[in-house]
PDB file of C-alpha atoms in Angstrom:
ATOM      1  CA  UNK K 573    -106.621 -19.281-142.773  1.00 95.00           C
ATOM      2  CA  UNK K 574    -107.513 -16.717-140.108  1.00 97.00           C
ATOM      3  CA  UNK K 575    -104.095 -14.909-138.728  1.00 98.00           C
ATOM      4  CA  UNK K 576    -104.778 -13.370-135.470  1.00 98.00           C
ATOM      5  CA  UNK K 577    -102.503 -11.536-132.570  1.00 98.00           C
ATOM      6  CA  UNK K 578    -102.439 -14.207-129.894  1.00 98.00           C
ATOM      7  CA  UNK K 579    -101.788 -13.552-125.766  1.00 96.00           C
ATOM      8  CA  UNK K 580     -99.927 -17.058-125.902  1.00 97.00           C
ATOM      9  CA  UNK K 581    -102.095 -18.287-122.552  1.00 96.00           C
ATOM     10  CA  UNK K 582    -103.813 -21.599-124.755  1.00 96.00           C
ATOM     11  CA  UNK K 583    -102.713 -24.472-124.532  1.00 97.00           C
ATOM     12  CA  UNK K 584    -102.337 -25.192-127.990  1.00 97.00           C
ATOM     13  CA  UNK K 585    -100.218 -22.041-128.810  1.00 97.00           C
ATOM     14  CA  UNK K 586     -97.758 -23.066-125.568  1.00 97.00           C
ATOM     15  CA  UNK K 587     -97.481 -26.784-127.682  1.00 96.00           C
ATOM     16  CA  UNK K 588     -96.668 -25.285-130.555  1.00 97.00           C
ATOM     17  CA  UNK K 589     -93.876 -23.529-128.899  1.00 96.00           C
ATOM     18  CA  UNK K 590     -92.542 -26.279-127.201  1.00 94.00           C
ATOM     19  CA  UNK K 591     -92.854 -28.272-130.250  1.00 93.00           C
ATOM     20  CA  UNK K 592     -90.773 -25.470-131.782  1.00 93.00           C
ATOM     21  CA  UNK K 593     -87.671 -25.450-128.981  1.00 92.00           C
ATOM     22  CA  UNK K 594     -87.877 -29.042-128.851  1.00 91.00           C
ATOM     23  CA  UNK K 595     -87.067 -29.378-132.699  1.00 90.00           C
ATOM     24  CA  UNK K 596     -84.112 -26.513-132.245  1.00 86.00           C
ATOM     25  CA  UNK K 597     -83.048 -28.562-129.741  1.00 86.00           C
ATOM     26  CA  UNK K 598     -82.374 -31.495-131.662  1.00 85.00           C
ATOM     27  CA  UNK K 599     -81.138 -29.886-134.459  1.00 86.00           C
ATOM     28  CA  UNK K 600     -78.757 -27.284-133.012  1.00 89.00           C
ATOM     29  CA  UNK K 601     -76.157 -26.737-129.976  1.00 89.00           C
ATOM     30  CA  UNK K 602     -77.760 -25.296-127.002  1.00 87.00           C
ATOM     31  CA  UNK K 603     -75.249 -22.261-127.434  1.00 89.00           C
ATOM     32  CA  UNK K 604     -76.407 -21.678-131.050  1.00 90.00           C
ATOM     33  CA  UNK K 605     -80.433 -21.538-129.914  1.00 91.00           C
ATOM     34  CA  UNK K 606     -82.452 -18.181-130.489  1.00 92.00           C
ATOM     35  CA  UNK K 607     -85.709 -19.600-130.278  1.00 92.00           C
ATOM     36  CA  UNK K 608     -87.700 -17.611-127.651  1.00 94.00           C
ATOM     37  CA  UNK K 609     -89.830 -19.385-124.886  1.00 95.00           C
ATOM     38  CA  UNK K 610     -93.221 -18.145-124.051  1.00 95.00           C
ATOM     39  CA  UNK K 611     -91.999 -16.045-121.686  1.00 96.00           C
ATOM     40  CA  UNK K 612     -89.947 -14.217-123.667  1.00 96.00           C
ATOM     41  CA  UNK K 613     -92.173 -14.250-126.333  1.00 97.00           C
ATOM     42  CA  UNK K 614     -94.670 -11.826-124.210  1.00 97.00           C
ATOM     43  CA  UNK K 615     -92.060  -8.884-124.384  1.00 96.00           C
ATOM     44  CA  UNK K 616     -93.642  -6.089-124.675  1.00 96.00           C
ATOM     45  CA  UNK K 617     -91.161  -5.489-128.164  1.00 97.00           C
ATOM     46  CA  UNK K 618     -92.896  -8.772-129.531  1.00 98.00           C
ATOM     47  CA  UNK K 619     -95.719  -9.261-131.762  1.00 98.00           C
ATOM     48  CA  UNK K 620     -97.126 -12.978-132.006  1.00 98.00           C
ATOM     49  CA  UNK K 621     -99.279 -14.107-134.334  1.00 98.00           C
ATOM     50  CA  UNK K 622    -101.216 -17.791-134.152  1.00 98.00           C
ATOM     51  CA  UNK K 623    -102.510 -19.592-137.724  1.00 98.00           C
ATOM     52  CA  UNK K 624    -106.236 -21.337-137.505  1.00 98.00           C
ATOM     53  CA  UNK K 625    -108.077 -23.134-140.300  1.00 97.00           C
ATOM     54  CA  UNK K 626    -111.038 -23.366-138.244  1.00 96.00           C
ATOM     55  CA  UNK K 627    -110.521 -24.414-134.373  1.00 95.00           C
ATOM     56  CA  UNK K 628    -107.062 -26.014-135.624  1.00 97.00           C
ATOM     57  CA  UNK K 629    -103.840 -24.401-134.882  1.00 98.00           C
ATOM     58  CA  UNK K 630    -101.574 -24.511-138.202  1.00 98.00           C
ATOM     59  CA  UNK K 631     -98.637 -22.398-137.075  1.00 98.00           C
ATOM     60  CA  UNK K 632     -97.463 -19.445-135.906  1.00 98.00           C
ATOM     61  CA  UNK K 633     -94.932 -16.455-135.893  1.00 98.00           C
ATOM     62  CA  UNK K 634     -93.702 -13.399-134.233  1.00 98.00           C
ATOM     63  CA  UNK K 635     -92.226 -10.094-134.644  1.00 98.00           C
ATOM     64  CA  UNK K 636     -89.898  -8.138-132.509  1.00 98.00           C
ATOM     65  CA  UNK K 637     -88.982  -4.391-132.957  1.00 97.00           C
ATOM     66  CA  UNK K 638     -85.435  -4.568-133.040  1.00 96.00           C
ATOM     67  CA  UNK K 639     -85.225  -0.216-133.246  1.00 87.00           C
ATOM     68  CA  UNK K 640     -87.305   2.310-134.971  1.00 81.00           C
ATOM     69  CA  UNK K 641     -86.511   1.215-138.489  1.00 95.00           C
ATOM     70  CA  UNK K 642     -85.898  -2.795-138.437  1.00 98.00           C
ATOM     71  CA  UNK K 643     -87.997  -5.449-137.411  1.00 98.00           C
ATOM     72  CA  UNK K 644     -86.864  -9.584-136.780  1.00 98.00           C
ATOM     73  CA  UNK K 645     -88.958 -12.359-137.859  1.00 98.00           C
ATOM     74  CA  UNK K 646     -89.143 -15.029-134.633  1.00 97.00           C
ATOM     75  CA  UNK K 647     -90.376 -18.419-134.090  1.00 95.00           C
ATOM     76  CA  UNK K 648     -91.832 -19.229-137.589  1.00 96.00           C
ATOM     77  CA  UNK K 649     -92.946 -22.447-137.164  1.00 95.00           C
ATOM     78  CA  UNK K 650     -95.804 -24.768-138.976  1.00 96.00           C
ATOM     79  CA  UNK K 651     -97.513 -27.619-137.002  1.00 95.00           C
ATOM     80  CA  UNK K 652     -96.647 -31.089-138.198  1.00 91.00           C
ATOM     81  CA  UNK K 653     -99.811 -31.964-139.502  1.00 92.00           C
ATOM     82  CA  UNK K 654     -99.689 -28.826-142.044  1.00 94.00           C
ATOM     83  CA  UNK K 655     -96.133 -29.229-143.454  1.00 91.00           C
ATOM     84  CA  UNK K 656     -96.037 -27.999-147.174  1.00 91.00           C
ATOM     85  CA  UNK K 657     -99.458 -26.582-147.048  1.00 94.00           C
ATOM     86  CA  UNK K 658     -98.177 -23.014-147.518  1.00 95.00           C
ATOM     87  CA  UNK K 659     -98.536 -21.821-144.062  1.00 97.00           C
ATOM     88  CA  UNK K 660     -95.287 -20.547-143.248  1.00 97.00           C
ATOM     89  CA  UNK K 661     -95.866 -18.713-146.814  1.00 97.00           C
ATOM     90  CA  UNK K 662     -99.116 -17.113-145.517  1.00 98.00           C
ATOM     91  CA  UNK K 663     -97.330 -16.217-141.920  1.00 98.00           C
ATOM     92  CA  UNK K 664     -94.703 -14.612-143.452  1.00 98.00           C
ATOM     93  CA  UNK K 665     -96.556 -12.568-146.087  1.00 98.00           C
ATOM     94  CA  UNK K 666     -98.308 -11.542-143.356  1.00 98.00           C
ATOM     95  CA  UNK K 667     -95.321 -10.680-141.264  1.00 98.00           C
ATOM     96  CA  UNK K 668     -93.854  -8.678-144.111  1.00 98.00           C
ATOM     97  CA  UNK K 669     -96.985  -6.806-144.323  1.00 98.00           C
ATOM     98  CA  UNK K 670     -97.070  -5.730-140.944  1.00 98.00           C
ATOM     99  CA  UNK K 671     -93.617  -4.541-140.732  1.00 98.00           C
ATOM    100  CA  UNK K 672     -94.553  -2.544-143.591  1.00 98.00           C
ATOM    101  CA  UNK K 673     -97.369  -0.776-142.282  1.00 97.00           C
ATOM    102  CA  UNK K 674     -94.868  -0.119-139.184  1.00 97.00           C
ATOM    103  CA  UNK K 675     -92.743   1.685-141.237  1.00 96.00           C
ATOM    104  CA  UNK K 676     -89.998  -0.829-140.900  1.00 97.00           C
ATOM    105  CA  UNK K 677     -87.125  -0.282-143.651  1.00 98.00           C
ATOM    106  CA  UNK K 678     -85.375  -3.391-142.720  1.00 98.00           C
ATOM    107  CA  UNK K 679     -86.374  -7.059-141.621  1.00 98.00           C
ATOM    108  CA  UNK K 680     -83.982  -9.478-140.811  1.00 98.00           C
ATOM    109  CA  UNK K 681     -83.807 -13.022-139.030  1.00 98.00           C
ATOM    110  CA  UNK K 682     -81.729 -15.726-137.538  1.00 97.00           C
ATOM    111  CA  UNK K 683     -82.035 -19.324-138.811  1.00 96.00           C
ATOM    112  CA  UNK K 684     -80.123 -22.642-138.549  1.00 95.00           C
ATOM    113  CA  UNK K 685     -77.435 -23.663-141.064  1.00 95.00           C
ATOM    114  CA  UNK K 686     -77.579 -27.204-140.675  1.00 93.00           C
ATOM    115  CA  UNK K 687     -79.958 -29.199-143.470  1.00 94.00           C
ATOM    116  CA  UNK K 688     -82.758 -29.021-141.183  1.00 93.00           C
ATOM    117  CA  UNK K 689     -83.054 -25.342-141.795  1.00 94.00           C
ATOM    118  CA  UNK K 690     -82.868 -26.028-145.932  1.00 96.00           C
ATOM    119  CA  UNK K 691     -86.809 -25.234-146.527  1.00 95.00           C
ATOM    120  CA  UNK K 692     -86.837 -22.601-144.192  1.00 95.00           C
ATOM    121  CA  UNK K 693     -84.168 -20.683-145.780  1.00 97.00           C
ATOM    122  CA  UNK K 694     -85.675 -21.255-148.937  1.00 97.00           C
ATOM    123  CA  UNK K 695     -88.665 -19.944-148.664  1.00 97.00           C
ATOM    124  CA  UNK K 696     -86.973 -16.621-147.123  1.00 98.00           C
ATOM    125  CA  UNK K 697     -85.077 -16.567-150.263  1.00 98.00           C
ATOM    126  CA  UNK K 698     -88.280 -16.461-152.238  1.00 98.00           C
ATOM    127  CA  UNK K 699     -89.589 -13.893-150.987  1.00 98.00           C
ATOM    128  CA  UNK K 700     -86.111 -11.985-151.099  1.00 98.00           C
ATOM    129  CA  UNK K 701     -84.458 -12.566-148.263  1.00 98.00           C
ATOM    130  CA  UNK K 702     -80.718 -12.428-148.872  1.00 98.00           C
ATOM    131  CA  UNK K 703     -77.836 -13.827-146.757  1.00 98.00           C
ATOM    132  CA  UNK K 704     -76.013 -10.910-144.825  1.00 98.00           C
ATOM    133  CA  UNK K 705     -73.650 -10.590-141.288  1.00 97.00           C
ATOM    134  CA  UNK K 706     -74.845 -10.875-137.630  1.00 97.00           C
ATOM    135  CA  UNK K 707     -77.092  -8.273-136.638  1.00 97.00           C
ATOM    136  CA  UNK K 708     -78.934  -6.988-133.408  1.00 95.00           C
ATOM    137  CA  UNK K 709     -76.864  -8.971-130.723  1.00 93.00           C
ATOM    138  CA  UNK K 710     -76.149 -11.934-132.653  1.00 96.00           C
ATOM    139  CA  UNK K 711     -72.565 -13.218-132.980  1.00 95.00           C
ATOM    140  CA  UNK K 712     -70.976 -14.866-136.225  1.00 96.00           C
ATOM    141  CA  UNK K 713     -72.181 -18.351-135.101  1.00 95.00           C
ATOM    142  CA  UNK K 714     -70.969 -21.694-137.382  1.00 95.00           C
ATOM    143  CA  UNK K 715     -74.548 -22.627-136.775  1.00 95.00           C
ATOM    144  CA  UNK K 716     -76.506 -19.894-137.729  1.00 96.00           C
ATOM    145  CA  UNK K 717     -77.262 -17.869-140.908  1.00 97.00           C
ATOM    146  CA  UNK K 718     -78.891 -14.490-141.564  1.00 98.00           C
ATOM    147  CA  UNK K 719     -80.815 -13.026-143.434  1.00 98.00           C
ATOM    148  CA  UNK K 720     -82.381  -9.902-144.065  1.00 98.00           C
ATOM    149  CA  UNK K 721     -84.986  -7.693-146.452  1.00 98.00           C
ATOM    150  CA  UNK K 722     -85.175  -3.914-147.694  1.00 98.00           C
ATOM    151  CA  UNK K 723     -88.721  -3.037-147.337  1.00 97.00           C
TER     152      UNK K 723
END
């Protein structure tokens, strides 16, 4: 799988993305949505990353620098046809890695708390992600859960 910083100007990258707010869409109350649009994924505070296996897009994730010390993982998301093939493992080892050769003590996310979100929040938890209180500008939500990492 070849990991690579991505502009977000192909069209199979913008897809993805869509793919991605569509499914928060139907799985969460439009007040209780995080996910970024491409737009807003090309802050300059933002680091996205797009998955290959060849010319194929598998999945992709982001990275914004939340201050000096913390980092928040944004818009994990694996393409349909690569569910369960340990993509979203691979993105977010990768993630991880890169925060830590920022010099990031802390990284920390926003997820859905409805079943949907039940494999996403455990493969945080594998990799040691614990459950923890609204951070950055996030509000206690009924829909939303945190979690977060010591580096």
């Amino acid at each position: 799988m070849d990991i690579k910083i991505d502009d977000l100007t192909g069209n199979e990258v913008a897809e993805l993305v869509r793919e991605h707010l569509q499914s928060m869409a139907l799985n969460s109350p439009p007040e209780s949505i995080h996910a970024l649009n491409l737009e807003q994924l090309r802050s300059p505070e933002i680091t996205f990353w797009s998955a290959w296996e060849g010319n194929e897009l598998v999945g992709c994730g982001a990275l914004k620098e939340l201050d000096g010390p913390h980092g928040e993982i944004k818009s994990m998301r694996t393409s349909s046809s690569y569910l369960r093939k340990g993509v979203a493992k691979r993105l977010l080892q990768h993630i991880i890695e890169e925060s830590k050769r920022r010099g990031y003590l802390r990284l920390s996310l926003e997820t859905g708390s409805m079943d949907a979100f039940e494999p996403a929040k455990r493969l945080y938890a594998s990799f040691g992600f614990q459950y923890c209180k609204p951070f950055s500008d996030y509000m206690e939500d009924p829909n939303s859960v945190f979690m977060t990492k010591e580096l």
